[in-house]
Short mmCIF file of C-alpha atoms and ligand atoms in Angstrom, two decimals:
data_model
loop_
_atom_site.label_atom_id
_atom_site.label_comp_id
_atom_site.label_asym_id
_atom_site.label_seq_id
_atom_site.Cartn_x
_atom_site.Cartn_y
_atom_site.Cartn_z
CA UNK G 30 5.34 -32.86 9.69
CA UNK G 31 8.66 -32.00 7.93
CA UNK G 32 10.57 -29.04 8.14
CA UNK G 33 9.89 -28.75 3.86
CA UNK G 34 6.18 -26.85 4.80
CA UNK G 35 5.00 -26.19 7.64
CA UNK G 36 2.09 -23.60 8.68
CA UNK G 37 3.12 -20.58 11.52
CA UNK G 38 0.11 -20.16 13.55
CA UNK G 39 1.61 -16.87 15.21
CA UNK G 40 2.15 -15.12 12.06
CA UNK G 41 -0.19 -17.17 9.62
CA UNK G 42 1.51 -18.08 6.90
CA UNK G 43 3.28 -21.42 5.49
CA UNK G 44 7.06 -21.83 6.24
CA UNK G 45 9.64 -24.37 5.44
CA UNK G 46 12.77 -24.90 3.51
CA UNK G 47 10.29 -25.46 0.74
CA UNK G 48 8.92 -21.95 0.45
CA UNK G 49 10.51 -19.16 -1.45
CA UNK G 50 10.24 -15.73 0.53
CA UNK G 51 11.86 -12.23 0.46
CA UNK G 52 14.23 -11.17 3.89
CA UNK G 53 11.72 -9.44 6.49
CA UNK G 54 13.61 -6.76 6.92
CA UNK G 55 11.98 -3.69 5.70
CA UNK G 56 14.99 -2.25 3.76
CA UNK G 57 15.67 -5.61 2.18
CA UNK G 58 15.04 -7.76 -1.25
CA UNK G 59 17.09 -10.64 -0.66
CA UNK G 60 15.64 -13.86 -1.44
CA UNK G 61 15.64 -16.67 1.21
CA UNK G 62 13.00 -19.28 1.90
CA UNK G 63 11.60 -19.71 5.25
CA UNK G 64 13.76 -23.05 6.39
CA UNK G 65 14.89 -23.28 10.03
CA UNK G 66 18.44 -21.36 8.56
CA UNK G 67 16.78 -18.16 8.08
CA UNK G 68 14.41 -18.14 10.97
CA UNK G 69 15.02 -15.62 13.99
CA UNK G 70 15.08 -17.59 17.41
CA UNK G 71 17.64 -16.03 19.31
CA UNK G 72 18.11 -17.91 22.64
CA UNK G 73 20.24 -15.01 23.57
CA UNK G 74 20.67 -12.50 24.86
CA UNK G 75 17.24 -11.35 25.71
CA UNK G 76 16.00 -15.19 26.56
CA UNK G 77 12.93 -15.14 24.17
CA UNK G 78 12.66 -17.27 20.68
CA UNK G 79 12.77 -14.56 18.82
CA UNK G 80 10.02 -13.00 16.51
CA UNK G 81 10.10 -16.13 13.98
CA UNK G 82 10.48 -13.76 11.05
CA UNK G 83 12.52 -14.75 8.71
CA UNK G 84 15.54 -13.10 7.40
CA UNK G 85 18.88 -13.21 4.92
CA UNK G 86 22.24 -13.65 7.24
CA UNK G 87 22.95 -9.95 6.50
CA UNK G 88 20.35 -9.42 8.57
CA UNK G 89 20.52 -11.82 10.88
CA UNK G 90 22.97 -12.48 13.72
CA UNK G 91 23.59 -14.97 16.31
CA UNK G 92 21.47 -12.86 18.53
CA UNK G 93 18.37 -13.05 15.75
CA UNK G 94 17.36 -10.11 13.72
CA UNK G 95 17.98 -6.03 14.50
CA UNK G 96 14.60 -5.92 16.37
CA UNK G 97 15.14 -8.98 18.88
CA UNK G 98 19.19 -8.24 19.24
CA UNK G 99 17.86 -4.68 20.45
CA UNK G 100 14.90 -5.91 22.63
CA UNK G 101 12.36 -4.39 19.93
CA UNK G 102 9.26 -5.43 19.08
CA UNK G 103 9.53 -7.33 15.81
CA UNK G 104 9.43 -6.15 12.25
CA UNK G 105 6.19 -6.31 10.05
CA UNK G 106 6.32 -9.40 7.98
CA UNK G 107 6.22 -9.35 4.26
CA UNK G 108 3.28 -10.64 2.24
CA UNK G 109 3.98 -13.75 0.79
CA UNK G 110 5.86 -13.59 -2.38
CA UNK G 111 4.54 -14.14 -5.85
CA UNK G 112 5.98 -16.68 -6.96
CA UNK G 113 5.02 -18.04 -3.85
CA UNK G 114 1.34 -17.52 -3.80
CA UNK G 115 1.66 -18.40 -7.61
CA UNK G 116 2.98 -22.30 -6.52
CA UNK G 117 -0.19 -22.67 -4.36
CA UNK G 118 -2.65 -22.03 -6.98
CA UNK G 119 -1.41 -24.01 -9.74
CA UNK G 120 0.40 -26.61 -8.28
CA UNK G 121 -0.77 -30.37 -7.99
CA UNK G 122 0.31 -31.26 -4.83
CA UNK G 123 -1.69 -28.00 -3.43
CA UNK G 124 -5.09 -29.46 -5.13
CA UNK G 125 -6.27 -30.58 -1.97
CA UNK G 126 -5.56 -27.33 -0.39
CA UNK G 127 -7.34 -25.86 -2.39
CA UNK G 128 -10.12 -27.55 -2.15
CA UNK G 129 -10.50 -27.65 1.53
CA UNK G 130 -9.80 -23.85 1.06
CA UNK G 131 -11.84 -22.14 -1.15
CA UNK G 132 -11.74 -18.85 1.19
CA UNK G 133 -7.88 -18.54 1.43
CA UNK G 134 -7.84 -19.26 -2.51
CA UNK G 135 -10.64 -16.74 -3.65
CA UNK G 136 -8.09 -14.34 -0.92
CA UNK G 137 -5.19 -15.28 -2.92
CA UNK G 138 -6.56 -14.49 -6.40
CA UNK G 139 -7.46 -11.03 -4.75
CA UNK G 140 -11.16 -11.89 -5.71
CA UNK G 141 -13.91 -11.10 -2.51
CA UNK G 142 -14.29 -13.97 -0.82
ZN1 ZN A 29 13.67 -11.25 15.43
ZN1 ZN A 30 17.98 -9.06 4.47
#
């Protein structure tokens, strides 16, 4: 699979140049998408990957984000955005998603599913 969309099993949720996203950190609005320049896997100094949030390059340094360059356990990540969850609903090329999802979709119009 390309690096456009992907799916992140450890945090559930899609990831890839090709998906719009706000910075994880907490404090932070900036708009990234989650491609492999954003991502936080520090190989250093603390030897781990990192948390695989994603995050704008104020927040994140050559040693991955605040939480990983400190030895923390990693930040909360954000919901997807709107415009995101917006794309996956109406667009064509997620038809087949969608219809192999029903459960994930009813989730994303905020209906009970
Ligand atoms: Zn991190
Ligand atoms: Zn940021």
């Amino acid at each position: 699979m390309s690096w456009s969309i992907g799916y992140d099993r450890h945090w559930n949720r899609d990831i890839g140049y090709g998906v719009p996203a706000i910075c994880d950190h907490p404090e932070c609005n900036e708009k990234i998408d989650r491609g492999l320049s954003y991502v936080c896997m520090s190989e250093e100094p603390h030897g781990g990957d990192g948390c695989g949030l994603y995050f704008c390059w104020k927040h994140l340094t050559t040693c991955g984000c605040e939480r990983c360059a400190a030895g923390d356990p990693p930040f909360q990540p954000k919901p997807d955005s709107s415009e995101w969850v917006e794309w996956k609903l109406t667009d064509e090329s997620w038809a087949q998603w969608r219809a192999e999802n029903p459960d994930e979709v009813a989730k994303l119009k905020g209906g009970a599913a």
